[in-house]
């Protein structure tokens, strides 16, 4: 469990750093690694939506934001993103 937590934390951190540097592809790659460790972590799904919209890869953004809402129906980021793409 400690090993998995370390992988998750490192991947989440690297994803955030890449996002902050506008390296969205790298952010996505790291967030997907984090999601493999914690497959129901909606915050990661939310960020996958954000990164994909920046590329822009609208279909993937929609997919991740819909997935986010399955685990957190109150996610304003996901709701606003889907509304913006008229996919809610």
PDB file of N, CA and C in Angstrom:
ATOM      1  N   UNK A   1       0.828  -1.204   0.000  1.00  0.00           N
ATOM      2  CA  UNK A   1       0.000   0.000   0.000  1.00  0.00           C
ATOM      3  C   UNK A   1       0.866   1.260   0.000  1.00  0.00           C
ATOM      4  N   UNK A   2       1.945   1.264   0.765  1.00  0.00           N
ATOM      5  CA  UNK A   2       2.816   2.430   0.799  1.00  0.00           C
ATOM      6  C   UNK A   2       3.390   2.725  -0.584  1.00  0.00           C
ATOM      7  N   UNK A   3       3.780   1.655  -1.264  1.00  0.00           N
ATOM      8  CA  UNK A   3       4.346   1.783  -2.605  1.00  0.00           C
ATOM      9  C   UNK A   3       3.334   2.409  -3.553  1.00  0.00           C
ATOM     10  N   UNK A   4       2.086   1.925  -3.491  1.00  0.00           N
ATOM     11  CA  UNK A   4       1.036   2.467  -4.355  1.00  0.00           C
ATOM     12  C   UNK A   4       0.758   3.937  -4.031  1.00  0.00           C
ATOM     13  N   UNK A   5       0.748   4.266  -2.748  1.00  0.00           N
ATOM     14  CA  UNK A   5       0.526   5.660  -2.352  1.00  0.00           C
ATOM     15  C   UNK A   5       1.629   6.552  -2.900  1.00  0.00           C
ATOM     16  N   UNK A   6       2.862   6.065  -2.854  1.00  0.00           N
ATOM     17  CA  UNK A   6       3.997   6.845  -3.349  1.00  0.00           C
ATOM     18  C   UNK A   6       3.888   7.054  -4.858  1.00  0.00           C
ATOM     19  N   UNK A   7       3.490   6.012  -5.569  1.00  0.00           N
ATOM     20  CA  UNK A   7       3.309   6.138  -7.020  1.00  0.00           C
ATOM     21  C   UNK A   7       2.207   7.146  -7.325  1.00  0.00           C
ATOM     22  N   UNK A   8       1.109   7.038  -6.596  1.00  0.00           N
ATOM     23  CA  UNK A   8      -0.006   7.958  -6.809  1.00  0.00           C
ATOM     24  C   UNK A   8       0.442   9.403  -6.562  1.00  0.00           C
ATOM     25  N   UNK A   9       1.065   9.637  -5.424  1.00  0.00           N
ATOM     26  CA  UNK A   9       1.472  10.995  -5.066  1.00  0.00           C
ATOM     27  C   UNK A   9       2.470  11.564  -6.072  1.00  0.00           C
ATOM     28  N   UNK A  10       3.430  10.749  -6.495  1.00  0.00           N
ATOM     29  CA  UNK A  10       4.423  11.209  -7.469  1.00  0.00           C
ATOM     30  C   UNK A  10       3.753  11.526  -8.803  1.00  0.00           C
ATOM     31  N   UNK A  11       2.873  10.656  -9.237  1.00  0.00           N
ATOM     32  CA  UNK A  11       2.197  10.861 -10.521  1.00  0.00           C
ATOM     33  C   UNK A  11       1.291  12.086 -10.480  1.00  0.00           C
ATOM     34  N   UNK A  12       0.581  12.259  -9.382  1.00  0.00           N
ATOM     35  CA  UNK A  12      -0.285  13.432  -9.237  1.00  0.00           C
ATOM     36  C   UNK A  12       0.548  14.715  -9.250  1.00  0.00           C
ATOM     37  N   UNK A  13       1.658  14.701  -8.517  1.00  0.00           N
ATOM     38  CA  UNK A  13       2.550  15.863  -8.448  1.00  0.00           C
ATOM     39  C   UNK A  13       3.121  16.195  -9.828  1.00  0.00           C
ATOM     40  N   UNK A  14       3.617  15.165 -10.524  1.00  0.00           N
ATOM     41  CA  UNK A  14       4.197  15.387 -11.852  1.00  0.00           C
ATOM     42  C   UNK A  14       3.134  15.853 -12.849  1.00  0.00           C
ATOM     43  N   UNK A  15       1.918  15.340 -12.697  1.00  0.00           N
ATOM     44  CA  UNK A  15       0.817  15.788 -13.544  1.00  0.00           C
ATOM     45  C   UNK A  15       0.529  17.268 -13.337  1.00  0.00           C
ATOM     46  N   UNK A  16       0.479  17.675 -12.081  1.00  0.00           N
ATOM     47  CA  UNK A  16       0.215  19.076 -11.768  1.00  0.00           C
ATOM     48  C   UNK A  16       1.337  19.975 -12.288  1.00  0.00           C
ATOM     49  N   UNK A  17       2.584  19.555 -12.094  1.00  0.00           N
ATOM     50  CA  UNK A  17       3.727  20.351 -12.577  1.00  0.00           C
ATOM     51  C   UNK A  17       3.663  20.513 -14.094  1.00  0.00           C
ATOM     52  N   UNK A  18       3.371  19.431 -14.796  1.00  0.00           N
ATOM     53  CA  UNK A  18       3.283  19.485 -16.259  1.00  0.00           C
ATOM     54  C   UNK A  18       2.132  20.405 -16.674  1.00  0.00           C
ATOM     55  N   UNK A  19       1.007  20.305 -15.979  1.00  0.00           N
ATOM     56  CA  UNK A  19      -0.142  21.166 -16.277  1.00  0.00           C
ATOM     57  C   UNK A  19       0.235  22.640 -16.089  1.00  0.00           C
ATOM     58  N   UNK A  20       0.895  22.942 -14.992  1.00  0.00           N
ATOM     59  CA  UNK A  20       1.289  24.326 -14.712  1.00  0.00           C
ATOM     60  C   UNK A  20       2.232  24.867 -15.786  1.00  0.00           C
ATOM     61  N   UNK A  21       3.000  23.976 -16.395  1.00  0.00           N
ATOM     62  CA  UNK A  21       3.928  24.373 -17.463  1.00  0.00           C
ATOM     63  C   UNK A  21       3.278  24.287 -18.849  1.00  0.00           C
ATOM     64  N   UNK A  22       1.973  24.047 -18.854  1.00  0.00           N
ATOM     65  CA  UNK A  22       1.195  23.933 -20.089  1.00  0.00           C
ATOM     66  C   UNK A  22       1.648  22.767 -20.965  1.00  0.00           C
ATOM     67  N   UNK A  23       2.240  21.753 -20.330  1.00  0.00           N
ATOM     68  CA  UNK A  23       2.618  20.530 -21.040  1.00  0.00           C
ATOM     69  C   UNK A  23       1.504  19.522 -20.783  1.00  0.00           C
ATOM     70  N   UNK A  24       0.394  19.706 -21.499  1.00  0.00           N
ATOM     71  CA  UNK A  24      -0.823  18.956 -21.210  1.00  0.00           C
ATOM     72  C   UNK A  24      -0.703  17.467 -21.524  1.00  0.00           C
ATOM     73  N   UNK A  25       0.041  17.127 -22.560  1.00  0.00           N
ATOM     74  CA  UNK A  25       0.219  15.707 -22.893  1.00  0.00           C
ATOM     75  C   UNK A  25       0.952  14.975 -21.780  1.00  0.00           C
ATOM     76  N   UNK A  26       1.977  15.587 -21.245  1.00  0.00           N
ATOM     77  CA  UNK A  26       2.722  14.990 -20.139  1.00  0.00           C
ATOM     78  C   UNK A  26       1.845  14.911 -18.887  1.00  0.00           C
ATOM     79  N   UNK A  27       1.061  15.935 -18.658  1.00  0.00           N
ATOM     80  CA  UNK A  27       0.144  15.936 -17.515  1.00  0.00           C
ATOM     81  C   UNK A  27      -0.830  14.773 -17.621  1.00  0.00           C
ATOM     82  N   UNK A  28      -1.389  14.586 -18.806  1.00  0.00           N
ATOM     83  CA  UNK A  28      -2.333  13.485 -19.022  1.00  0.00           C
ATOM     84  C   UNK A  28      -1.677  12.152 -18.739  1.00  0.00           C
ATOM     85  N   UNK A  29      -0.474  11.972 -19.246  1.00  0.00           N
ATOM     86  CA  UNK A  29       0.262  10.721 -19.034  1.00  0.00           C
ATOM     87  C   UNK A  29       0.448  10.437 -17.543  1.00  0.00           C
ATOM     88  N   UNK A  30       0.836  11.452 -16.789  1.00  0.00           N
ATOM     89  CA  UNK A  30       1.041  11.276 -15.347  1.00  0.00           C
ATOM     90  C   UNK A  30      -0.271  11.062 -14.611  1.00  0.00           C
ATOM     91  N   UNK A  31      -1.306  11.788 -14.992  1.00  0.00           N
ATOM     92  CA  UNK A  31      -2.604  11.603 -14.344  1.00  0.00           C
ATOM     93  C   UNK A  31      -3.165  10.205 -14.606  1.00  0.00           C
ATOM     94  N   UNK A  32      -2.932   9.676 -15.795  1.00  0.00           N
ATOM     95  CA  UNK A  32      -3.389   8.308 -16.087  1.00  0.00           C
ATOM     96  C   UNK A  32      -2.665   7.285 -15.212  1.00  0.00           C
ATOM     97  N   UNK A  33      -1.384   7.534 -14.940  1.00  0.00           N
ATOM     98  CA  UNK A  33      -0.632   6.650 -14.025  1.00  0.00           C
ATOM     99  C   UNK A  33      -1.238   6.708 -12.623  1.00  0.00           C
ATOM    100  N   UNK A  34      -1.576   7.905 -12.189  1.00  0.00           N
ATOM    101  CA  UNK A  34      -2.183   8.069 -10.861  1.00  0.00           C
ATOM    102  C   UNK A  34      -3.526   7.353 -10.802  1.00  0.00           C
ATOM    103  N   UNK A  35      -4.277   7.436 -11.880  1.00  0.00           N
ATOM    104  CA  UNK A  35      -5.604   6.823 -11.926  1.00  0.00           C
ATOM    105  C   UNK A  35      -5.531   5.293 -11.899  1.00  0.00           C
ATOM    106  N   UNK A  36      -4.437   4.745 -12.408  1.00  0.00           N
ATOM    107  CA  UNK A  36      -4.264   3.283 -12.349  1.00  0.00           C
ATOM    108  C   UNK A  36      -4.165   2.819 -10.896  1.00  0.00           C
ATOM    109  N   UNK A  37      -3.579   3.648 -10.056  1.00  0.00           N
ATOM    110  CA  UNK A  37      -3.417   3.313  -8.637  1.00  0.00           C
ATOM    111  C   UNK A  37      -4.720   3.556  -7.874  1.00  0.00           C
ATOM    112  N   UNK A  38      -5.381   4.653  -8.181  1.00  0.00           N
ATOM    113  CA  UNK A  38      -6.654   5.004  -7.518  1.00  0.00           C
ATOM    114  C   UNK A  38      -7.702   5.273  -8.588  1.00  0.00           C
ATOM    115  N   UNK A  39      -8.315   4.213  -9.121  1.00  0.00           N
ATOM    116  CA  UNK A  39      -9.207   4.349 -10.279  1.00  0.00           C
ATOM    117  C   UNK A  39     -10.515   5.099 -10.036  1.00  0.00           C
ATOM    118  N   UNK A  40     -10.831   5.436  -8.804  1.00  0.00           N
ATOM    119  CA  UNK A  40     -12.067   6.183  -8.553  1.00  0.00           C
ATOM    120  C   UNK A  40     -11.788   7.615  -8.071  1.00  0.00           C
ATOM    121  N   UNK A  41     -10.570   8.076  -8.245  1.00  0.00           N
ATOM    122  CA  UNK A  41     -10.198   9.413  -7.771  1.00  0.00           C
ATOM    123  C   UNK A  41     -10.712  10.482  -8.745  1.00  0.00           C
ATOM    124  N   UNK A  42     -11.835  11.071  -8.389  1.00  0.00           N
ATOM    125  CA  UNK A  42     -12.500  12.015  -9.292  1.00  0.00           C
ATOM    126  C   UNK A  42     -11.686  13.273  -9.561  1.00  0.00           C
ATOM    127  N   UNK A  43     -10.844  13.663  -8.628  1.00  0.00           N
ATOM    128  CA  UNK A  43     -10.033  14.879  -8.851  1.00  0.00           C
ATOM    129  C   UNK A  43      -9.083  14.691 -10.035  1.00  0.00           C
ATOM    130  N   UNK A  44      -8.576  13.479 -10.170  1.00  0.00           N
ATOM    131  CA  UNK A  44      -7.692  13.176 -11.301  1.00  0.00           C
ATOM    132  C   UNK A  44      -8.503  13.177 -12.597  1.00  0.00           C
ATOM    133  N   UNK A  45      -9.687  12.583 -12.558  1.00  0.00           N
ATOM    134  CA  UNK A  45     -10.554  12.567 -13.744  1.00  0.00           C
ATOM    135  C   UNK A  45     -10.891  14.004 -14.174  1.00  0.00           C
ATOM    136  N   UNK A  46     -11.162  14.827 -13.187  1.00  0.00           N
ATOM    137  CA  UNK A  46     -11.485  16.229 -13.445  1.00  0.00           C
ATOM    138  C   UNK A  46     -10.326  16.909 -14.184  1.00  0.00           C
ATOM    139  N   UNK A  47      -9.103  16.672 -13.709  1.00  0.00           N
ATOM    140  CA  UNK A  47      -7.928  17.270 -14.337  1.00  0.00           C
ATOM    141  C   UNK A  47      -7.670  16.693 -15.724  1.00  0.00           C
ATOM    142  N   UNK A  48      -7.989  15.417 -15.915  1.00  0.00           N
ATOM    143  CA  UNK A  48      -7.856  14.838 -17.255  1.00  0.00           C
ATOM    144  C   UNK A  48      -8.793  15.558 -18.234  1.00  0.00           C
ATOM    145  N   UNK A  49      -9.973  15.924 -17.758  1.00  0.00           N
ATOM    146  CA  UNK A  49     -10.881  16.717 -18.582  1.00  0.00           C
ATOM    147  C   UNK A  49     -10.302  18.078 -18.909  1.00  0.00           C
ATOM    148  N   UNK A  50      -9.754  18.733 -17.900  1.00  0.00           N
ATOM    149  CA  UNK A  50      -9.169  20.069 -18.084  1.00  0.00           C
ATOM    150  C   UNK A  50      -8.003  20.014 -19.075  1.00  0.00           C
ATOM    151  N   UNK A  51      -7.110  19.048 -18.893  1.00  0.00           N
ATOM    152  CA  UNK A  51      -5.951  18.937 -19.785  1.00  0.00           C
ATOM    153  C   UNK A  51      -6.382  18.652 -21.218  1.00  0.00           C
ATOM    154  N   UNK A  52      -7.360  17.782 -21.368  1.00  0.00           N
ATOM    155  CA  UNK A  52      -7.813  17.440 -22.716  1.00  0.00           C
ATOM    156  C   UNK A  52      -8.471  18.619 -23.418  1.00  0.00           C
ATOM    157  N   UNK A  53      -9.195  19.447 -22.675  1.00  0.00           N
ATOM    158  CA  UNK A  53      -9.842  20.601 -23.304  1.00  0.00           C
ATOM    159  C   UNK A  53      -8.786  21.602 -23.774  1.00  0.00           C
ATOM    160  N   UNK A  54      -7.636  21.622 -23.116  1.00  0.00           N
ATOM    161  CA  UNK A  54      -6.576  22.558 -23.480  1.00  0.00           C
ATOM    162  C   UNK A  54      -5.852  22.141 -24.758  1.00  0.00           C
ATOM    163  N   UNK A  55      -5.943  20.875 -25.132  1.00  0.00           N
ATOM    164  CA  UNK A  55      -5.159  20.388 -26.292  1.00  0.00           C
ATOM    165  C   UNK A  55      -5.648  20.878 -27.660  1.00  0.00           C
ATOM    166  N   UNK A  56      -6.790  21.078 -28.084  1.00  0.00           N
ATOM    167  CA  UNK A  56      -8.056  20.636 -27.522  1.00  0.00           C
ATOM    168  C   UNK A  56      -8.433  19.235 -28.035  1.00  0.00           C
ATOM    169  N   UNK A  57      -8.872  18.435 -27.104  1.00  0.00           N
ATOM    170  CA  UNK A  57      -9.374  17.099 -27.421  1.00  0.00           C
ATOM    171  C   UNK A  57     -10.726  16.988 -26.719  1.00  0.00           C
ATOM    172  N   UNK A  58     -11.725  17.591 -27.336  1.00  0.00           N
ATOM    173  CA  UNK A  58     -13.036  17.742 -26.698  1.00  0.00           C
ATOM    174  C   UNK A  58     -13.689  16.416 -26.329  1.00  0.00           C
ATOM    175  N   UNK A  59     -13.584  15.409 -27.196  1.00  0.00           N
ATOM    176  CA  UNK A  59     -14.232  14.122 -26.901  1.00  0.00           C
ATOM    177  C   UNK A  59     -13.668  13.495 -25.633  1.00  0.00           C
ATOM    178  N   UNK A  60     -12.362  13.562 -25.472  1.00  0.00           N
ATOM    179  CA  UNK A  60     -11.733  13.011 -24.262  1.00  0.00           C
ATOM    180  C   UNK A  60     -12.122  13.839 -23.034  1.00  0.00           C
ATOM    181  N   UNK A  61     -12.176  15.145 -23.189  1.00  0.00           N
ATOM    182  CA  UNK A  61     -12.577  16.014 -22.072  1.00  0.00           C
ATOM    183  C   UNK A  61     -13.983  15.636 -21.614  1.00  0.00           C
ATOM    184  N   UNK A  62     -14.885  15.484 -22.576  1.00  0.00           N
ATOM    185  CA  UNK A  62     -16.265  15.106 -22.251  1.00  0.00           C
ATOM    186  C   UNK A  62     -16.282  13.772 -21.518  1.00  0.00           C
ATOM    187  N   UNK A  63     -15.537  12.817 -22.033  1.00  0.00           N
ATOM    188  CA  UNK A  63     -15.486  11.485 -21.407  1.00  0.00           C
ATOM    189  C   UNK A  63     -15.031  11.593 -19.951  1.00  0.00           C
ATOM    190  N   UNK A  64     -13.960  12.332 -19.687  1.00  0.00           N
ATOM    191  CA  UNK A  64     -13.428  12.409 -18.323  1.00  0.00           C
ATOM    192  C   UNK A  64     -14.330  13.209 -17.401  1.00  0.00           C
ATOM    193  N   UNK A  65     -14.954  14.249 -17.917  1.00  0.00           N
ATOM    194  CA  UNK A  65     -15.858  15.014 -17.061  1.00  0.00           C
ATOM    195  C   UNK A  65     -17.116  14.222 -16.729  1.00  0.00           C
ATOM    196  N   UNK A  66     -17.611  13.446 -17.666  1.00  0.00           N
ATOM    197  CA  UNK A  66     -18.766  12.578 -17.355  1.00  0.00           C
ATOM    198  C   UNK A  66     -18.384  11.533 -16.315  1.00  0.00           C
ATOM    199  N   UNK A  67     -17.176  11.009 -16.443  1.00  0.00           N
ATOM    200  CA  UNK A  67     -16.677  10.030 -15.468  1.00  0.00           C
ATOM    201  C   UNK A  67     -16.540  10.687 -14.087  1.00  0.00           C
ATOM    202  N   UNK A  68     -16.056  11.924 -14.060  1.00  0.00           N
ATOM    203  CA  UNK A  68     -15.930  12.679 -12.805  1.00  0.00           C
ATOM    204  C   UNK A  68     -17.281  12.745 -12.097  1.00  0.00           C
ATOM    205  N   UNK A  69     -18.322  13.064 -12.857  1.00  0.00           N
ATOM    206  CA  UNK A  69     -19.647  13.252 -12.262  1.00  0.00           C
ATOM    207  C   UNK A  69     -20.238  11.955 -11.705  1.00  0.00           C
ATOM    208  N   UNK A  70     -19.764  10.815 -12.176  1.00  0.00           N
ATOM    209  CA  UNK A  70     -20.207   9.535 -11.600  1.00  0.00           C
ATOM    210  C   UNK A  70     -19.744   9.413 -10.151  1.00  0.00           C
ATOM    211  N   UNK A  71     -18.569   9.936  -9.867  1.00  0.00           N
ATOM    212  CA  UNK A  71     -17.991   9.826  -8.519  1.00  0.00           C
ATOM    213  C   UNK A  71     -18.221  11.073  -7.677  1.00  0.00           C
ATOM    214  N   UNK A  72     -18.388  12.212  -8.346  1.00  0.00           N
ATOM    215  CA  UNK A  72     -18.683  13.452  -7.631  1.00  0.00           C
ATOM    216  C   UNK A  72     -19.670  14.274  -8.461  1.00  0.00           C
ATOM    217  N   UNK A  73     -20.968  14.030  -8.237  1.00  0.00           N
ATOM    218  CA  UNK A  73     -21.988  14.740  -9.008  1.00  0.00           C
ATOM    219  C   UNK A  73     -21.994  16.249  -8.783  1.00  0.00           C
ATOM    220  N   UNK A  74     -21.238  16.726  -7.794  1.00  0.00           N
ATOM    221  CA  UNK A  74     -21.201  18.160  -7.494  1.00  0.00           C
ATOM    222  C   UNK A  74     -19.996  18.880  -8.096  1.00  0.00           C
ATOM    223  N   UNK A  75     -19.209  18.204  -8.920  1.00  0.00           N
ATOM    224  CA  UNK A  75     -18.017  18.830  -9.501  1.00  0.00           C
ATOM    225  C   UNK A  75     -18.411  19.989 -10.414  1.00  0.00           C
ATOM    226  N   UNK A  76     -18.116  21.191  -9.956  1.00  0.00           N
ATOM    227  CA  UNK A  76     -18.430  22.381 -10.754  1.00  0.00           C
ATOM    228  C   UNK A  76     -17.558  22.445 -12.007  1.00  0.00           C
ATOM    229  N   UNK A  77     -16.310  22.000 -11.890  1.00  0.00           N
ATOM    230  CA  UNK A  77     -15.404  22.006 -13.041  1.00  0.00           C
ATOM    231  C   UNK A  77     -15.983  21.143 -14.159  1.00  0.00           C
ATOM    232  N   UNK A  78     -16.404  19.932 -13.810  1.00  0.00           N
ATOM    233  CA  UNK A  78     -16.966  19.014 -14.808  1.00  0.00           C
ATOM    234  C   UNK A  78     -18.277  19.561 -15.378  1.00  0.00           C
ATOM    235  N   UNK A  79     -19.139  20.069 -14.504  1.00  0.00           N
ATOM    236  CA  UNK A  79     -20.424  20.600 -14.968  1.00  0.00           C
ATOM    237  C   UNK A  79     -20.227  21.769 -15.927  1.00  0.00           C
ATOM    238  N   UNK A  80     -19.350  22.708 -15.541  1.00  0.00           N
ATOM    239  CA  UNK A  80     -19.110  23.886 -16.382  1.00  0.00           C
ATOM    240  C   UNK A  80     -18.467  23.483 -17.703  1.00  0.00           C
ATOM    241  N   UNK A  81     -17.523  22.544 -17.633  1.00  0.00           N
ATOM    242  CA  UNK A  81     -16.864  22.089 -18.855  1.00  0.00           C
ATOM    243  C   UNK A  81     -17.846  21.456 -19.820  1.00  0.00           C
ATOM    244  N   UNK A  82     -18.708  20.609 -19.305  1.00  0.00           N
ATOM    245  CA  UNK A  82     -19.706  19.954 -20.157  1.00  0.00           C
ATOM    246  C   UNK A  82     -20.699  20.964 -20.725  1.00  0.00           C
ATOM    247  N   UNK A  83     -21.094  21.939 -19.890  1.00  0.00           N
ATOM    248  CA  UNK A  83     -22.004  22.988 -20.385  1.00  0.00           C
ATOM    249  C   UNK A  83     -21.337  23.783 -21.505  1.00  0.00           C
ATOM    250  N   UNK A  84     -20.060  24.092 -21.306  1.00  0.00           N
ATOM    251  CA  UNK A  84     -19.326  24.860 -22.306  1.00  0.00           C
ATOM    252  C   UNK A  84     -19.271  24.123 -23.648  1.00  0.00           C
ATOM    253  N   UNK A  85     -19.198  22.799 -23.569  1.00  0.00           N
ATOM    254  CA  UNK A  85     -19.146  21.998 -24.787  1.00  0.00           C
ATOM    255  C   UNK A  85     -20.545  21.512 -25.185  1.00  0.00           C
ATOM    256  N   UNK A  86     -21.554  21.964 -24.466  1.00  0.00           N
ATOM    257  CA  UNK A  86     -22.948  21.538 -24.682  1.00  0.00           C
ATOM    258  C   UNK A  86     -23.093  20.033 -24.705  1.00  0.00           C
ATOM    259  N   UNK A  87     -22.461  19.391 -23.731  1.00  0.00           N
ATOM    260  CA  UNK A  87     -22.494  17.926 -23.664  1.00  0.00           C
ATOM    261  C   UNK A  87     -23.036  17.429 -22.331  1.00  0.00           C
ATOM    262  N   UNK A  88     -23.742  18.285 -21.597  1.00  0.00           N
ATOM    263  CA  UNK A  88     -24.246  17.875 -20.272  1.00  0.00           C
ATOM    264  C   UNK A  88     -25.557  17.127 -20.361  1.00  0.00           C
TER     265      UNK A  88
END
